[in-house]
Amino acid sequence: NKPILLHQIEALVDCGVSHVVLAVSYQADQLEQEMQIEAARLGISITFSHEKEPLGTAGPLALARDVLGRDDEPFFVLNSDVICDFPFREMVEFHKSHGREGTIVVTKVEEPSKYGVVVYDQSTGQINKFVEKPQEFVSNKINAGLYIFKPSILDRIEEKPTSIEKEVFPFQAEEGQLYCYELKGFWMDVGQPADFLTGMCLYLTNLGQKNSNLLSSGPCLVGNVIVDPTAKIGENCRIGPNVTIGPGVVVEDGVCIKRSTVLKGAKIKKHSWLESCIIGWECTVGKWVRMENVCVLGEDVNVKDEIYLNGGKVLPHKSIGTSVTEPQIIM
C-alpha cells in the first residue's frame, strides 16, 4: 500500500538525504504532481531530470551533472524497482572507510548463471571483475542496483545512452576504484508481475520477523497481511498469507485471497478465490470467480461472475465475460 519509490525515498530521508533527483521519461507529469506532494510532506527537495531519449543506466547521471557535481559530497544511485531492507547508513560508513570512487551493493542468489556476477576480494570488498551469466561457478553475488559514488564518476560518463554496468563499472574495477558491500536480508527486483509478488512476500515476511505494527490481524486474516483501515472485509473470508488490501477495497463474504495485492477501490464479490494476483485500482471481480497463476488486472477492469482466469494480464478498462484458460495478454 505504498509506491515502491516511496519505500526508497523514505529510507533515504531516514539516513539524512535532503535532495532527490528522479530520472524520468514516460508519464513524467503525473509522477511529478504526486512526488511534489510527498516532497513537501517529507521536507526534502525533488528535482526531475527529463530524458528526451532513453539514456540507459549511466546517461541520466550525466544529464543531472549540475545537481550531482555541484560539490564534493558522494551521492546514492538506485534502480527504482528494487525492494530490500535498505542499508543506506551502512553503505555510507563502508564507502567512507575504503575512500575509493564507488561502492555497489551485492546480494547472494541461488542461480548465478541467470545473472551477471561480481568477483571480489572477500576480506576488503575490492571488486576484481564482472562475469556475465557464468556457466561454471565463479561467484554467487550479483549487483543489487544500489550504489554510492564520488562526483568524479561523472568524468567517465557522456550524456548519451550508456550502460553503467558494461561501460563504467569494469573500468572502475580495473583501476581498483570499485568496492562492494554485501546486503544482509531479502532483496528483489520487482519490475515484472511475478517478481513483484515475490518481492511483496519477502517484504511481508520481513515485517513479520520484526513483529511490525504495519501488519494487520483479525478473525479471517492468516499469516502476514496488510489491510488498509478503510477496507471492508465480509464474513467467512480467508485472507492470507502474504496479502495486501488497499484503501477503500470491499471484499464480500466467503472470499479467499492468497499471495495477492488488491489496490485502492477494488471490489471482490462473494465466494471468489484469488491466488498470485495483482488487482488494479477500481476493479470489480464478480461472484464465484477463480483467478490464479499471476493474473494482473489493469485499472477499472470488470471480471464477470463465474469466470476462470489463468495467468491473464488484462489491460485497463476492459470487461472479461469469458474464461481465459491459458496465460495471455488481453487487450
CSV table of C-alpha atoms in Angstrom, one decimal, residues 172-300:
chain,number,residue,atom,x,y,z
A,172,GLN,CA,36.4,1.4,-12.3
A,173,ALA,CA,37.2,-2.2,-11.2
A,174,GLU,CA,40.4,-2.3,-13.3
A,175,GLU,CA,41.6,0.8,-11.6
A,176,GLY,CA,40.9,-0.5,-8.1
A,177,GLN,CA,38.2,2.2,-7.7
A,178,LEU,CA,35.1,0.0,-7.1
A,179,TYR,CA,34.2,-1.8,-3.9
A,180,CYS,CA,31.1,-3.8,-2.9
A,181,TYR,CA,29.0,-4.0,0.3
A,182,GLU,CA,27.2,-7.3,0.9
A,183,LEU,CA,23.5,-6.9,1.6
A,184,LYS,CA,22.0,-8.7,4.6
A,185,GLY,CA,18.5,-9.9,4.3
A,186,PHE,CA,16.0,-10.0,1.5
A,187,TRP,CA,16.2,-8.4,-2.0
A,188,MET,CA,14.1,-8.4,-5.1
A,189,ASP,CA,13.9,-6.6,-8.4
A,190,VAL,CA,10.1,-6.1,-8.7
A,191,GLY,CA,9.9,-4.9,-12.3
A,192,GLN,CA,7.9,-7.9,-13.5
A,193,PRO,CA,4.5,-9.0,-12.1
A,194,ALA,CA,5.7,-12.4,-10.8
A,195,ASP,CA,8.7,-10.8,-9.2
A,196,PHE,CA,6.5,-8.0,-7.8
A,197,LEU,CA,4.5,-10.7,-5.9
A,198,THR,CA,7.7,-12.4,-4.7
A,199,GLY,CA,9.0,-9.1,-3.5
A,200,MET,CA,5.8,-8.4,-1.7
A,201,CYS,CA,6.0,-11.8,0.1
A,202,LEU,CA,9.6,-11.1,1.1
A,203,TYR,CA,8.7,-7.7,2.4
A,204,LEU,CA,5.8,-9.0,4.4
A,205,THR,CA,7.9,-11.9,5.8
A,206,ASN,CA,10.5,-9.3,6.9
A,207,LEU,CA,7.8,-7.3,8.7
A,208,GLY,CA,6.6,-10.5,10.4
A,209,GLN,CA,10.1,-11.2,11.6
A,210,LYS,CA,10.3,-7.7,13.1
A,211,ASN,CA,6.8,-8.0,14.7
A,212,SER,CA,6.0,-4.8,12.8
A,213,ASN,CA,2.8,-2.9,13.7
A,214,LEU,CA,2.2,-2.3,10.0
A,215,LEU,CA,0.8,-5.9,9.8
A,216,SER,CA,-2.9,-6.4,10.4
A,217,SER,CA,-4.6,-9.0,12.5
A,218,GLY,CA,-8.3,-10.1,12.6
A,219,PRO,CA,-10.6,-13.1,12.5
A,220,CYS,CA,-10.2,-14.0,8.9
A,221,LEU,CA,-6.5,-13.0,8.4
A,222,VAL,CA,-3.9,-15.7,8.0
A,223,GLY,CA,-0.1,-15.1,8.2
A,224,ASN,CA,1.4,-11.8,7.2
A,225,VAL,CA,-1.2,-9.5,5.8
A,226,ILE,CA,-1.7,-5.7,5.5
A,227,VAL,CA,-5.2,-4.4,5.3
A,228,ASP,CA,-5.9,-0.7,5.0
A,229,PRO,CA,-8.1,0.6,7.8
A,230,THR,CA,-10.7,1.9,5.3
A,231,ALA,CA,-11.1,-1.5,3.6
A,232,LYS,CA,-14.1,-3.7,4.4
A,233,ILE,CA,-13.9,-7.5,4.7
A,234,GLY,CA,-17.1,-9.6,4.8
A,235,GLU,CA,-17.9,-12.8,6.8
A,236,ASN,CA,-16.2,-16.2,6.4
A,237,CYS,CA,-13.3,-15.0,4.3
A,238,ARG,CA,-9.8,-16.3,4.3
A,239,ILE,CA,-7.3,-13.5,3.6
A,240,GLY,CA,-3.6,-14.5,3.5
A,241,PRO,CA,-0.9,-15.5,3.8
A,242,ASN,CA,1.0,-12.7,2.0
A,243,VAL,CA,-1.8,-10.3,1.0
A,244,THR,CA,-2.1,-6.5,0.9
A,245,ILE,CA,-5.5,-4.9,0.7
A,246,GLY,CA,-5.6,-1.2,-0.3
A,247,PRO,CA,-7.7,1.7,0.8
A,248,GLY,CA,-11.5,1.6,0.2
A,249,VAL,CA,-11.4,-2.1,-1.0
A,250,VAL,CA,-14.5,-4.1,-0.5
A,251,VAL,CA,-14.2,-7.9,0.0
A,252,GLU,CA,-17.6,-9.6,0.2
A,253,ASP,CA,-18.5,-12.8,2.2
A,254,GLY,CA,-16.7,-16.1,1.6
A,255,VAL,CA,-13.8,-14.8,-0.4
A,256,CYS,CA,-10.4,-16.5,-0.3
A,257,ILE,CA,-7.3,-14.4,-1.3
A,258,LYS,CA,-3.7,-15.7,-1.1
A,259,ARG,CA,-0.4,-14.2,-2.2
A,260,SER,CA,-2.0,-11.2,-3.9
A,261,THR,CA,-2.3,-7.5,-3.8
A,262,VAL,CA,-5.6,-5.7,-4.2
A,263,LEU,CA,-5.2,-2.0,-5.0
A,264,LYS,CA,-7.3,1.0,-4.0
A,265,GLY,CA,-11.1,1.0,-4.6
A,266,ALA,CA,-11.3,-2.6,-5.9
A,267,LYS,CA,-14.3,-4.8,-5.2
A,268,ILE,CA,-14.1,-8.6,-4.8
A,269,LYS,CA,-17.6,-10.2,-4.8
A,270,LYS,CA,-18.9,-13.2,-2.9
A,271,HIS,CA,-17.1,-16.6,-2.9
A,272,SER,CA,-14.3,-15.7,-5.3
A,273,TRP,CA,-10.9,-17.3,-5.0
A,274,LEU,CA,-7.7,-15.4,-5.9
A,275,GLU,CA,-4.1,-16.7,-5.7
A,276,SER,CA,-1.0,-14.8,-7.0
A,277,CYS,CA,-2.9,-11.9,-8.5
A,278,ILE,CA,-2.4,-8.1,-8.8
A,279,ILE,CA,-5.8,-6.5,-8.8
A,280,GLY,CA,-5.7,-2.9,-10.1
A,281,TRP,CA,-7.4,0.2,-8.9
A,282,GLU,CA,-11.2,0.3,-9.0
A,283,CYS,CA,-11.5,-3.2,-10.5
A,284,THR,CA,-14.5,-5.4,-9.9
A,285,VAL,CA,-14.2,-9.2,-9.6
A,286,GLY,CA,-17.6,-10.9,-9.8
A,287,LYS,CA,-19.0,-13.8,-7.7
A,288,TRP,CA,-17.6,-17.3,-7.8
A,289,VAL,CA,-14.6,-16.2,-9.9
A,290,ARG,CA,-11.3,-18.1,-9.7
A,291,MET,CA,-8.1,-16.3,-10.6
A,292,GLU,CA,-4.5,-17.7,-10.3
A,293,ASN,CA,-1.0,-18.0,-11.7
A,294,VAL,CA,0.0,-14.3,-11.8
A,295,CYS,CA,-3.1,-12.7,-13.1
A,296,VAL,CA,-2.8,-8.9,-13.5
A,297,LEU,CA,-5.8,-6.6,-13.8
A,298,GLY,CA,-5.1,-3.1,-15.0
A,299,GLU,CA,-7.2,-0.1,-13.7
A,300,ASP,CA,-11.0,-0.4,-13.8
